[in-house]
């Protein structure tokens, strides 16, 4: 039996409420024992129970309805979908093709244009490297943006090592690509334009239809990484002129480890496979298709198609509640990226005079992400925020709140309470904040070097 949607957050936080003690005499001891059991110590940090989950851009919980669809293919219908001689293979193959049709339906594609992979990273590698290598004799130039996902940027750098040229377009201060700059950058030997649909860090939605129109007029394939867009904003590959598209299962309440590449049939776009093997997925992606994961991905797409409008309205209301609640109690809060062209489940905020990693450490009860990228040797600000022109000190202070299908109003209110408390606490210890409130222009100060 499927878990109801309203019960899932309870299970995600660690289970049902504790059973009431039989005697009031043992209540304090029982409460202390219960608190000890519920506390968690990870990497030397002790927290009282599982934190609120507000990192939906990193991954989403599996929808219970998706899990229900997957379980039979783990327990009883476990055949290899490529086995052609018996029932187990036939029923798995039928399930894979049904899932393929569900994924295709969500984006307005033909099921024959959907190729299952391990995830969006693999799709991006196949799309960027595969197209350029197939057309290497005539096409030697790629266009992308400075705010793409790292796997797209790294694939482009890899192509540069092979002698291809890459143009990394800047973005405006709101995170959107300048369409005139994009059009001017296209050359006769341009083989691919790759622009992310919804940015994973700041939630900005790019003008896909306009980009697709420009690419179609210039005769250049248009690839978009839609991992953060699938099931959250309407996508029509034909209306938007998309030639290749990367999709992921675990961003839409499906399982991890599965994704799909959309590859247009007419006019046909060809890619060079990046992996050798048994020729599965019509030679584009060899390897046994994982039936349970693919079935889960298909179920997630079917649910998203049915509930996208409802989810969007609900997530929008929660985003506004979160933003209003923080801004009502804290000043100097900056929204990173366009608010007009934005997926509402992604709210990236910078808090002036507060270091983002320090704030994260204080928010042990809320699972969120920082815009800063930590390395063992240094702490560098987010390259996405720097591409927007955000100053380094503000880029260091960013926190990304991710709201999703199962986020509750109570969780948002608790996140507001904890965030406001930590920001005020850190600012009380900040001499820079005190100086700014006193009217001192911090940029005019000449700091001595030691």
CSV table of C-alpha atoms in Angstrom, one decimal:
chain,number,residue,atom,x,y,z
A,1,UNK,CA,0.0,0.0,0.0
A,2,UNK,CA,1.4,3.4,-0.9
A,3,UNK,CA,2.2,5.9,1.8
A,4,UNK,CA,0.1,9.1,1.6
A,5,UNK,CA,1.8,12.2,0.5
A,6,UNK,CA,1.2,14.0,3.8
A,7,UNK,CA,2.8,11.2,5.8
A,8,UNK,CA,6.1,11.1,3.8
A,9,UNK,CA,7.7,14.1,5.5
A,10,UNK,CA,7.1,12.3,8.8
A,11,UNK,CA,8.9,9.2,7.6
A,12,UNK,CA,11.7,11.2,6.1
A,13,UNK,CA,12.4,12.9,9.4
A,14,UNK,CA,12.9,9.5,11.2
A,15,UNK,CA,9.6,7.8,11.8
A,16,UNK,CA,6.3,8.1,13.7
A,17,UNK,CA,5.9,9.8,17.1
A,18,UNK,CA,7.2,7.8,20.1
A,19,UNK,CA,4.8,5.6,22.1
A,20,UNK,CA,3.4,7.3,25.2
A,21,UNK,CA,5.0,6.1,28.4
A,22,UNK,CA,2.8,4.0,30.7
A,23,UNK,CA,3.9,5.7,33.9
A,24,UNK,CA,4.5,9.4,34.6
A,25,UNK,CA,7.2,8.3,37.0
A,26,UNK,CA,9.4,7.1,34.2
A,27,UNK,CA,8.6,9.9,31.8
A,28,UNK,CA,11.7,12.1,32.4
A,29,UNK,CA,14.0,9.0,32.1
A,30,UNK,CA,12.1,7.8,29.0
A,31,UNK,CA,12.3,11.3,27.4
A,32,UNK,CA,16.1,11.5,28.1
A,33,UNK,CA,16.6,8.0,26.6
A,34,UNK,CA,14.4,8.9,23.6
A,35,UNK,CA,16.4,12.1,23.1
A,36,UNK,CA,19.6,10.2,23.3
A,37,UNK,CA,18.4,7.7,20.7
A,38,UNK,CA,17.1,10.4,18.3
A,39,UNK,CA,20.3,12.4,18.4
A,40,UNK,CA,22.8,11.7,15.5
A,41,UNK,CA,26.5,12.3,15.4
A,42,UNK,CA,28.0,12.7,12.0
A,43,UNK,CA,31.6,13.9,11.3
A,44,UNK,CA,31.9,15.0,14.9
A,45,UNK,CA,28.7,17.1,14.8
A,46,UNK,CA,25.8,16.1,17.1
A,47,UNK,CA,22.3,17.0,16.0
A,48,UNK,CA,19.0,16.2,17.6
A,49,UNK,CA,17.4,14.0,15.0
A,50,UNK,CA,17.3,14.3,11.3
A,51,UNK,CA,17.3,17.9,9.9
A,52,UNK,CA,14.7,19.5,7.8
A,53,UNK,CA,15.4,18.8,4.2
A,54,UNK,CA,15.6,21.9,2.0
A,55,UNK,CA,18.1,20.8,-0.6
A,56,UNK,CA,15.8,19.7,-3.4
A,57,UNK,CA,18.2,20.8,-6.2
A,58,UNK,CA,20.8,18.3,-5.0
A,59,UNK,CA,18.2,15.4,-5.0
A,60,UNK,CA,14.6,14.7,-4.1
A,61,UNK,CA,13.0,11.9,-2.0
A,62,UNK,CA,11.5,9.1,-4.0
A,63,UNK,CA,7.7,9.5,-4.3
A,64,UNK,CA,6.0,6.5,-2.6
A,65,UNK,CA,4.0,6.0,-5.7
A,66,UNK,CA,7.2,5.7,-7.7
A,67,UNK,CA,8.6,3.1,-5.3
A,68,UNK,CA,5.3,1.1,-5.6
A,69,UNK,CA,5.8,1.0,-9.3
A,70,UNK,CA,9.5,-0.2,-9.0
A,71,UNK,CA,9.2,-2.9,-6.4
A,72,UNK,CA,7.7,-5.7,-8.6
A,73,UNK,CA,10.7,-5.4,-10.9
A,74,UNK,CA,13.0,-6.1,-8.0
A,75,UNK,CA,11.1,-8.9,-6.5
A,76,UNK,CA,9.3,-10.9,-9.1
A,77,UNK,CA,9.6,-9.4,-12.6
A,78,UNK,CA,13.4,-9.3,-12.5
A,79,UNK,CA,14.2,-10.3,-16.1
A,80,UNK,CA,16.7,-8.7,-18.3
A,81,UNK,CA,14.8,-6.5,-20.8
A,82,UNK,CA,17.2,-7.6,-23.5
A,83,UNK,CA,16.4,-11.3,-23.0
A,84,UNK,CA,14.3,-12.2,-26.0
A,85,UNK,CA,13.5,-15.9,-25.4
A,86,UNK,CA,11.2,-16.0,-22.3
A,87,UNK,CA,8.5,-14.2,-20.3
A,88,UNK,CA,10.8,-12.5,-17.8
A,89,UNK,CA,12.6,-10.7,-20.6
A,90,UNK,CA,9.4,-9.8,-22.5
A,91,UNK,CA,7.6,-8.3,-19.5
A,92,UNK,CA,10.7,-6.3,-18.5
A,93,UNK,CA,11.1,-5.0,-22.1
A,94,UNK,CA,7.4,-4.0,-22.2
A,95,UNK,CA,7.9,-2.1,-18.9
A,96,UNK,CA,10.9,-0.3,-20.3
A,97,UNK,CA,9.1,0.8,-23.4
A,98,UNK,CA,6.1,2.0,-21.4
A,99,UNK,CA,8.4,4.1,-19.2
A,100,UNK,CA,10.1,5.4,-22.4
A,101,UNK,CA,6.7,6.6,-23.6
A,102,UNK,CA,6.0,8.3,-20.3
A,103,UNK,CA,9.2,10.2,-20.4
A,104,UNK,CA,8.6,11.2,-24.0
A,105,UNK,CA,5.1,12.3,-23.3
A,106,UNK,CA,6.3,14.8,-20.6
A,107,UNK,CA,8.5,16.7,-23.0
A,108,UNK,CA,6.4,16.3,-26.2
A,109,UNK,CA,8.8,13.8,-27.9
A,110,UNK,CA,8.5,10.6,-29.8
A,111,UNK,CA,9.4,7.6,-27.6
A,112,UNK,CA,12.0,6.6,-30.2
A,113,UNK,CA,13.9,9.8,-29.4
A,114,UNK,CA,14.4,8.8,-25.7
A,115,UNK,CA,17.6,6.9,-24.7
A,116,UNK,CA,18.1,5.8,-21.2
A,117,UNK,CA,21.4,6.5,-19.4
A,118,UNK,CA,22.8,6.6,-15.9
A,119,UNK,CA,21.9,10.2,-15.4
A,120,UNK,CA,22.2,13.8,-16.7
A,121,UNK,CA,26.0,13.9,-16.4
A,122,UNK,CA,26.3,11.0,-18.8
A,123,UNK,CA,23.7,12.6,-21.1
A,124,UNK,CA,25.7,15.9,-21.1
A,125,UNK,CA,28.9,14.0,-22.0
A,126,UNK,CA,27.2,12.1,-24.8
A,127,UNK,CA,25.5,15.3,-26.2
A,128,UNK,CA,28.5,17.6,-26.0
A,129,UNK,CA,31.3,15.2,-26.9
A,130,UNK,CA,29.2,12.9,-29.1
A,131,UNK,CA,27.8,15.6,-31.4
A,132,UNK,CA,31.2,17.4,-31.9
A,133,UNK,CA,33.1,14.2,-32.5
A,134,UNK,CA,30.6,12.9,-35.0
A,135,UNK,CA,30.7,16.1,-37.0
A,136,UNK,CA,34.4,16.9,-36.4
A,137,UNK,CA,35.2,17.2,-40.1
A,138,UNK,CA,32.8,20.2,-40.6
A,139,UNK,CA,32.1,21.5,-37.1
A,140,UNK,CA,34.8,22.7,-34.8
A,141,UNK,CA,33.1,25.3,-32.6
A,142,UNK,CA,30.9,25.0,-29.5
A,143,UNK,CA,28.9,27.7,-27.7
A,144,UNK,CA,27.9,27.4,-24.0
A,145,UNK,CA,27.5,29.8,-21.0
A,146,UNK,CA,29.7,30.5,-18.0
A,147,UNK,CA,27.0,29.3,-15.6
A,148,UNK,CA,26.5,25.7,-17.0
A,149,UNK,CA,26.8,22.6,-14.8
A,150,UNK,CA,30.3,21.5,-14.2
A,151,UNK,CA,30.0,18.4,-16.4
A,152,UNK,CA,29.1,20.5,-19.4
A,153,UNK,CA,32.0,22.9,-18.8
A,154,UNK,CA,34.4,20.1,-18.2
A,155,UNK,CA,33.2,18.3,-21.4
A,156,UNK,CA,33.8,21.6,-23.3
A,157,UNK,CA,37.3,21.9,-21.8
A,158,UNK,CA,38.0,18.3,-22.9
A,159,UNK,CA,37.0,19.1,-26.4
A,160,UNK,CA,39.4,22.1,-26.3
A,161,UNK,CA,42.2,19.7,-25.6
A,162,UNK,CA,41.2,17.9,-28.8
A,163,UNK,CA,41.5,21.0,-30.8
A,164,UNK,CA,37.9,22.3,-30.8
A,165,UNK,CA,37.1,25.9,-30.0
A,166,UNK,CA,34.6,26.9,-27.3
A,167,UNK,CA,32.9,30.2,-26.6
A,168,UNK,CA,31.8,30.6,-23.0
A,169,UNK,CA,29.1,33.3,-23.1
A,170,UNK,CA,28.7,35.6,-20.1
A,171,UNK,CA,25.3,36.1,-18.6
A,172,UNK,CA,23.5,39.2,-17.4
A,173,UNK,CA,23.3,40.2,-13.8
A,174,UNK,CA,20.0,38.3,-13.5
A,175,UNK,CA,21.6,35.1,-14.8
A,176,UNK,CA,19.9,35.1,-18.2
A,177,UNK,CA,21.9,34.8,-21.5
A,178,UNK,CA,22.0,37.8,-23.8
A,179,UNK,CA,20.3,36.5,-27.0
A,180,UNK,CA,22.0,39.1,-29.2
A,181,UNK,CA,25.4,37.9,-27.9
A,182,UNK,CA,24.4,34.3,-28.5
A,183,UNK,CA,23.4,35.0,-32.1
A,184,UNK,CA,26.5,37.0,-32.8
A,185,UNK,CA,28.7,34.2,-31.4
A,186,UNK,CA,27.4,31.5,-33.9
A,187,UNK,CA,29.8,30.8,-36.7
A,188,UNK,CA,29.6,28.7,-39.9
A,189,UNK,CA,31.5,25.9,-38.1
A,190,UNK,CA,29.5,26.0,-34.9
A,191,UNK,CA,28.4,22.5,-34.2
A,192,UNK,CA,26.5,22.9,-30.9
A,193,UNK,CA,24.9,25.5,-28.6
A,194,UNK,CA,24.5,24.2,-25.0
A,195,UNK,CA,22.4,26.2,-22.6
A,196,UNK,CA,21.0,24.9,-19.3
A,197,UNK,CA,17.2,25.2,-19.0
A,198,UNK,CA,17.0,25.8,-15.2
A,199,UNK,CA,20.2,26.7,-13.4
A,200,UNK,CA,20.9,24.3,-10.5
A,201,UNK,CA,22.3,27.0,-8.2
A,202,UNK,CA,20.1,30.0,-8.8
A,203,UNK,CA,17.0,28.6,-10.4
A,204,UNK,CA,17.0,30.9,-13.4
A,205,UNK,CA,14.9,29.7,-16.4
A,206,UNK,CA,16.6,30.5,-19.7
A,207,UNK,CA,14.5,31.6,-22.7
A,208,UNK,CA,14.6,28.2,-24.4
A,209,UNK,CA,12.1,29.0,-27.1
A,210,UNK,CA,14.0,32.0,-28.3
A,211,UNK,CA,17.3,30.2,-28.1
A,212,UNK,CA,15.8,27.3,-30.1
A,213,UNK,CA,14.6,29.7,-32.8
A,214,UNK,CA,18.0,31.3,-33.2
A,215,UNK,CA,19.7,27.9,-33.5
A,216,UNK,CA,17.1,26.7,-36.0
A,217,UNK,CA,17.6,29.8,-38.2
A,218,UNK,CA,21.4,29.2,-38.1
A,219,UNK,CA,21.2,25.5,-38.6
A,220,UNK,CA,22.9,24.6,-35.3
A,221,UNK,CA,21.8,21.9,-32.9
A,222,UNK,CA,20.5,23.2,-29.6
A,223,UNK,CA,21.3,21.1,-26.5
A,224,UNK,CA,19.9,21.9,-23.1
A,225,UNK,CA,20.6,20.4,-19.7
A,226,UNK,CA,17.0,20.1,-18.3
A,227,UNK,CA,17.8,18.0,-15.2
A,228,UNK,CA,16.4,20.8,-13.0
A,229,UNK,CA,13.6,21.7,-15.4
A,230,UNK,CA,11.9,18.3,-16.1
A,231,UNK,CA,8.5,18.1,-14.4
A,232,UNK,CA,8.8,21.6,-12.9
A,233,UNK,CA,8.3,23.8,-15.9
A,234,UNK,CA,6.5,22.9,-19.2
A,235,UNK,CA,8.8,21.5,-21.8
A,236,UNK,CA,7.9,21.0,-25.5
A,237,UNK,CA,11.0,19.9,-27.5
A,238,UNK,CA,9.3,20.8,-30.8
A,239,UNK,CA,8.0,24.2,-29.8
A,240,UNK,CA,11.3,25.1,-28.2
A,241,UNK,CA,13.5,23.8,-31.1
A,242,UNK,CA,15.5,21.5,-28.8
A,243,UNK,CA,17.7,19.0,-30.6
A,244,UNK,CA,19.3,17.3,-27.6
A,245,UNK,CA,18.2,17.3,-24.0
A,246,UNK,CA,19.6,15.8,-20.8
A,247,UNK,CA,17.2,14.5,-18.1
A,248,UNK,CA,17.6,13.0,-14.6
A,249,UNK,CA,15.4,10.7,-12.5
A,250,UNK,CA,16.3,11.7,-9.0
A,251,UNK,CA,15.5,15.4,-9.5
A,252,UNK,CA,11.8,14.6,-10.0
A,253,UNK,CA,11.1,12.3,-7.1
A,254,UNK,CA,12.4,9.3,-9.0
A,255,UNK,CA,15.3,6.9,-8.3
A,256,UNK,CA,19.0,7.8,-8.5
A,257,UNK,CA,21.2,6.2,-11.2
A,258,UNK,CA,18.9,6.7,-14.2
A,259,UNK,CA,18.5,9.5,-16.7
A,260,UNK,CA,17.5,9.9,-20.3
A,261,UNK,CA,18.9,11.7,-23.4
A,262,UNK,CA,16.5,13.2,-25.9
A,263,UNK,CA,17.9,13.0,-29.4
A,264,UNK,CA,15.9,14.5,-32.3
A,265,UNK,CA,15.0,12.2,-35.2
A,266,UNK,CA,13.8,14.8,-37.8
A,267,UNK,CA,15.9,16.6,-38.8
A,268,UNK,CA,18.2,13.8,-37.5
A,269,UNK,CA,21.0,14.6,-35.1
A,270,UNK,CA,23.8,12.1,-34.9
A,271,UNK,CA,26.2,11.5,-32.0
A,272,UNK,CA,29.3,9.3,-31.5
A,273,UNK,CA,28.6,6.8,-28.7
A,274,UNK,CA,30.9,7.4,-25.7
A,275,UNK,CA,30.8,3.8,-24.5
A,276,UNK,CA,31.4,0.5,-26.3
A,277,UNK,CA,29.4,-2.6,-25.5
A,278,UNK,CA,26.4,-4.7,-26.5
A,279,UNK,CA,24.7,-2.0,-28.5
A,280,UNK,CA,21.7,-1.5,-26.2
A,281,UNK,CA,19.6,1.7,-26.7
A,282,UNK,CA,20.2,1.4,-30.4
A,283,UNK,CA,23.9,1.7,-30.0
A,284,UNK,CA,23.8,5.2,-28.3
A,285,UNK,CA,24.3,3.8,-24.8
A,286,UNK,CA,25.5,0.2,-24.4
A,287,UNK,CA,24.8,-1.6,-21.1
A,288,UNK,CA,21.9,-3.5,-19.6
A,289,UNK,CA,19.0,-1.1,-19.0
A,290,UNK,CA,18.1,-1.2,-15.3
A,291,UNK,CA,14.4,-2.0,-15.5
A,292,UNK,CA,13.4,-1.0,-11.9
A,293,UNK,CA,15.1,2.4,-12.2
A,294,UNK,CA,13.7,3.1,-15.7
A,295,UNK,CA,10.2,2.1,-14.5
A,296,UNK,CA,10.6,4.5,-11.5
A,297,UNK,CA,11.7,7.2,-13.8
A,298,UNK,CA,8.7,6.7,-16.0
A,299,UNK,CA,6.3,6.7,-13.1
A,300,UNK,CA,7.9,9.9,-11.8
A,301,UNK,CA,7.4,11.6,-15.2
A,302,UNK,CA,3.7,10.4,-15.3
A,303,UNK,CA,3.1,11.8,-11.8
A,304,UNK,CA,4.8,15.1,-12.7
A,305,UNK,CA,2.7,15.5,-15.8
A,306,UNK,CA,-0.5,15.1,-13.6
A,307,UNK,CA,0.6,17.3,-10.7
A,308,UNK,CA,3.0,19.9,-12.2
A,309,UNK,CA,0.5,22.8,-12.0
A,310,UNK,CA,-0.5,22.0,-8.5
A,311,UNK,CA,3.1,21.5,-7.4
A,312,UNK,CA,4.1,24.8,-9.0
A,313,UNK,CA,1.4,26.8,-7.2
A,314,UNK,CA,2.2,25.2,-3.9
A,315,UNK,CA,5.9,25.6,-4.2
A,316,UNK,CA,5.5,29.3,-5.2
A,317,UNK,CA,3.4,30.0,-2.1
A,318,UNK,CA,6.1,28.3,0.1
A,319,UNK,CA,8.9,30.2,-1.6
A,320,UNK,CA,7.0,33.5,-0.9
A,321,UNK,CA,6.4,32.5,2.7
A,322,UNK,CA,10.1,31.7,3.2
A,323,UNK,CA,11.3,34.9,1.5
A,324,UNK,CA,8.8,37.2,3.3
A,325,UNK,CA,9.5,35.5,6.7
A,326,UNK,CA,13.3,36.1,6.4
A,327,UNK,CA,13.1,39.6,5.0
A,328,UNK,CA,10.7,40.7,7.7
A,329,UNK,CA,13.3,40.1,10.3
A,330,UNK,CA,16.6,40.5,8.6
A,331,UNK,CA,18.0,43.3,6.5
A,332,UNK,CA,20.6,43.3,3.7
A,333,UNK,CA,19.2,40.1,2.1
A,334,UNK,CA,19.9,39.8,-1.6
A,335,UNK,CA,18.2,37.4,-4.1
A,336,UNK,CA,20.6,35.9,-6.6
A,337,UNK,CA,19.2,35.6,-10.1
A,338,UNK,CA,16.1,36.8,-11.7
A,339,UNK,CA,12.8,36.5,-9.7
A,340,UNK,CA,10.7,36.9,-12.8
A,341,UNK,CA,12.3,34.1,-14.8
A,342,UNK,CA,12.9,31.6,-12.0
A,343,UNK,CA,11.7,28.2,-10.9
A,344,UNK,CA,10.2,29.0,-7.4
A,345,UNK,CA,11.6,25.9,-5.7
A,346,UNK,CA,15.1,27.4,-5.8
A,347,UNK,CA,15.7,30.4,-3.6
A,348,UNK,CA,19.3,31.5,-3.5
A,349,UNK,CA,19.9,34.3,-0.9
A,350,UNK,CA,23.0,36.2,0.1
A,351,UNK,CA,23.2,37.6,3.6
A,352,UNK,CA,25.6,40.6,3.9
A,353,UNK,CA,28.2,40.4,6.6
A,354,UNK,CA,27.7,36.7,7.1
A,355,UNK,CA,30.0,34.0,5.8
A,356,UNK,CA,28.0,31.3,4.1
A,357,UNK,CA,29.9,28.3,5.3
A,358,UNK,CA,29.8,29.6,8.9
A,359,UNK,CA,26.0,30.1,8.6
A,360,UNK,CA,25.7,26.5,7.2
A,361,UNK,CA,27.5,25.1,10.2
A,362,UNK,CA,25.1,26.9,12.5
A,363,UNK,CA,22.1,25.6,10.5
A,364,UNK,CA,22.6,22.0,11.6
A,365,UNK,CA,18.8,21.4,11.8
A,366,UNK,CA,18.2,22.5,8.2
A,367,UNK,CA,19.7,20.6,5.2
A,368,UNK,CA,20.6,23.4,2.8
A,369,UNK,CA,23.5,24.2,0.5
A,370,UNK,CA,26.0,27.0,0.2
A,371,UNK,CA,26.8,28.8,-3.0
A,372,UNK,CA,30.4,28.5,-2.1
A,373,UNK,CA,32.5,25.6,-3.2
A,374,UNK,CA,34.8,24.1,-0.6
A,375,UNK,CA,38.1,22.5,-1.4
A,376,UNK,CA,40.7,21.1,1.0
A,377,UNK,CA,43.0,24.0,0.3
A,378,UNK,CA,40.8,27.0,-0.2
A,379,UNK,CA,37.3,28.4,-0.1
A,380,UNK,CA,36.3,29.8,-3.5
A,381,UNK,CA,33.1,31.7,-4.2
A,382,UNK,CA,30.6,30.1,-6.5
A,383,UNK,CA,31.6,30.5,-10.2
A,384,UNK,CA,27.9,30.9,-11.1
A,385,UNK,CA,27.5,33.9,-8.7
A,386,UNK,CA,30.7,35.4,-9.9
A,387,UNK,CA,29.5,35.1,-13.5
A,388,UNK,CA,26.5,37.2,-12.4
A,389,UNK,CA,28.8,39.9,-11.3
A,390,UNK,CA,28.2,39.3,-7.6
A,391,UNK,CA,31.1,40.7,-5.5
A,392,UNK,CA,33.3,38.1,-3.9
A,393,UNK,CA,32.2,38.9,-0.3
A,394,UNK,CA,28.5,38.5,-1.2
A,395,UNK,CA,29.1,35.4,-3.2
A,396,UNK,CA,30.7,33.8,-0.1
A,397,UNK,CA,27.5,34.5,1.9
A,398,UNK,CA,25.0,32.7,-0.3
A,399,UNK,CA,22.6,29.9,0.8
A,400,UNK,CA,20.4,27.9,-1.5
A,401,UNK,CA,17.0,26.9,-0.2
A,402,UNK,CA,15.3,24.1,-2.1
A,403,UNK,CA,11.6,23.6,-1.8
A,404,UNK,CA,9.7,20.7,-3.2
A,405,UNK,CA,6.6,18.5,-3.4
A,406,UNK,CA,6.8,17.3,0.2
A,407,UNK,CA,8.0,20.5,1.9
A,408,UNK,CA,5.5,21.6,4.6
A,409,UNK,CA,4.6,25.1,5.9
A,410,UNK,CA,5.8,24.0,9.3
A,411,UNK,CA,9.2,23.2,7.8
A,412,UNK,CA,9.4,26.5,6.1
A,413,UNK,CA,8.5,28.4,9.3
A,414,UNK,CA,11.1,26.4,11.2
A,415,UNK,CA,13.7,27.2,8.5
A,416,UNK,CA,12.9,30.9,8.8
A,417,UNK,CA,13.2,30.8,12.6
A,418,UNK,CA,16.6,29.0,12.5
A,419,UNK,CA,18.0,31.1,9.7
A,420,UNK,CA,17.0,34.4,11.2
A,421,UNK,CA,18.5,33.4,14.6
A,422,UNK,CA,21.8,32.3,13.1
A,423,UNK,CA,22.2,35.4,10.8
A,424,UNK,CA,21.5,37.7,13.7
A,425,UNK,CA,23.9,35.8,16.0
A,426,UNK,CA,26.7,36.0,13.4
A,427,UNK,CA,26.1,39.7,12.7
A,428,UNK,CA,26.2,40.5,16.4
A,429,UNK,CA,29.8,39.2,16.3
A,430,UNK,CA,30.7,41.0,13.1
A,431,UNK,CA,32.5,44.3,13.4
A,432,UNK,CA,31.9,44.9,9.7
A,433,UNK,CA,28.1,44.8,10.2
A,434,UNK,CA,28.5,47.2,13.2
A,435,UNK,CA,30.5,49.6,11.1
A,436,UNK,CA,28.0,49.4,8.2
A,437,UNK,CA,25.1,50.2,10.5
A,438,UNK,CA,27.1,53.2,11.8
A,439,UNK,CA,27.2,54.5,8.2
A,440,UNK,CA,30.8,53.8,7.5
A,441,UNK,CA,31.5,53.0,3.8
A,442,UNK,CA,33.5,49.8,4.0
A,443,UNK,CA,34.7,50.1,0.5
A,444,UNK,CA,36.5,53.3,1.3
A,445,UNK,CA,38.6,51.8,4.1
A,446,UNK,CA,42.2,51.0,3.3
A,447,UNK,CA,42.9,47.7,5.1
A,448,UNK,CA,46.5,47.2,6.3
A,449,UNK,CA,48.3,44.1,5.1
A,450,UNK,CA,50.0,41.8,7.7
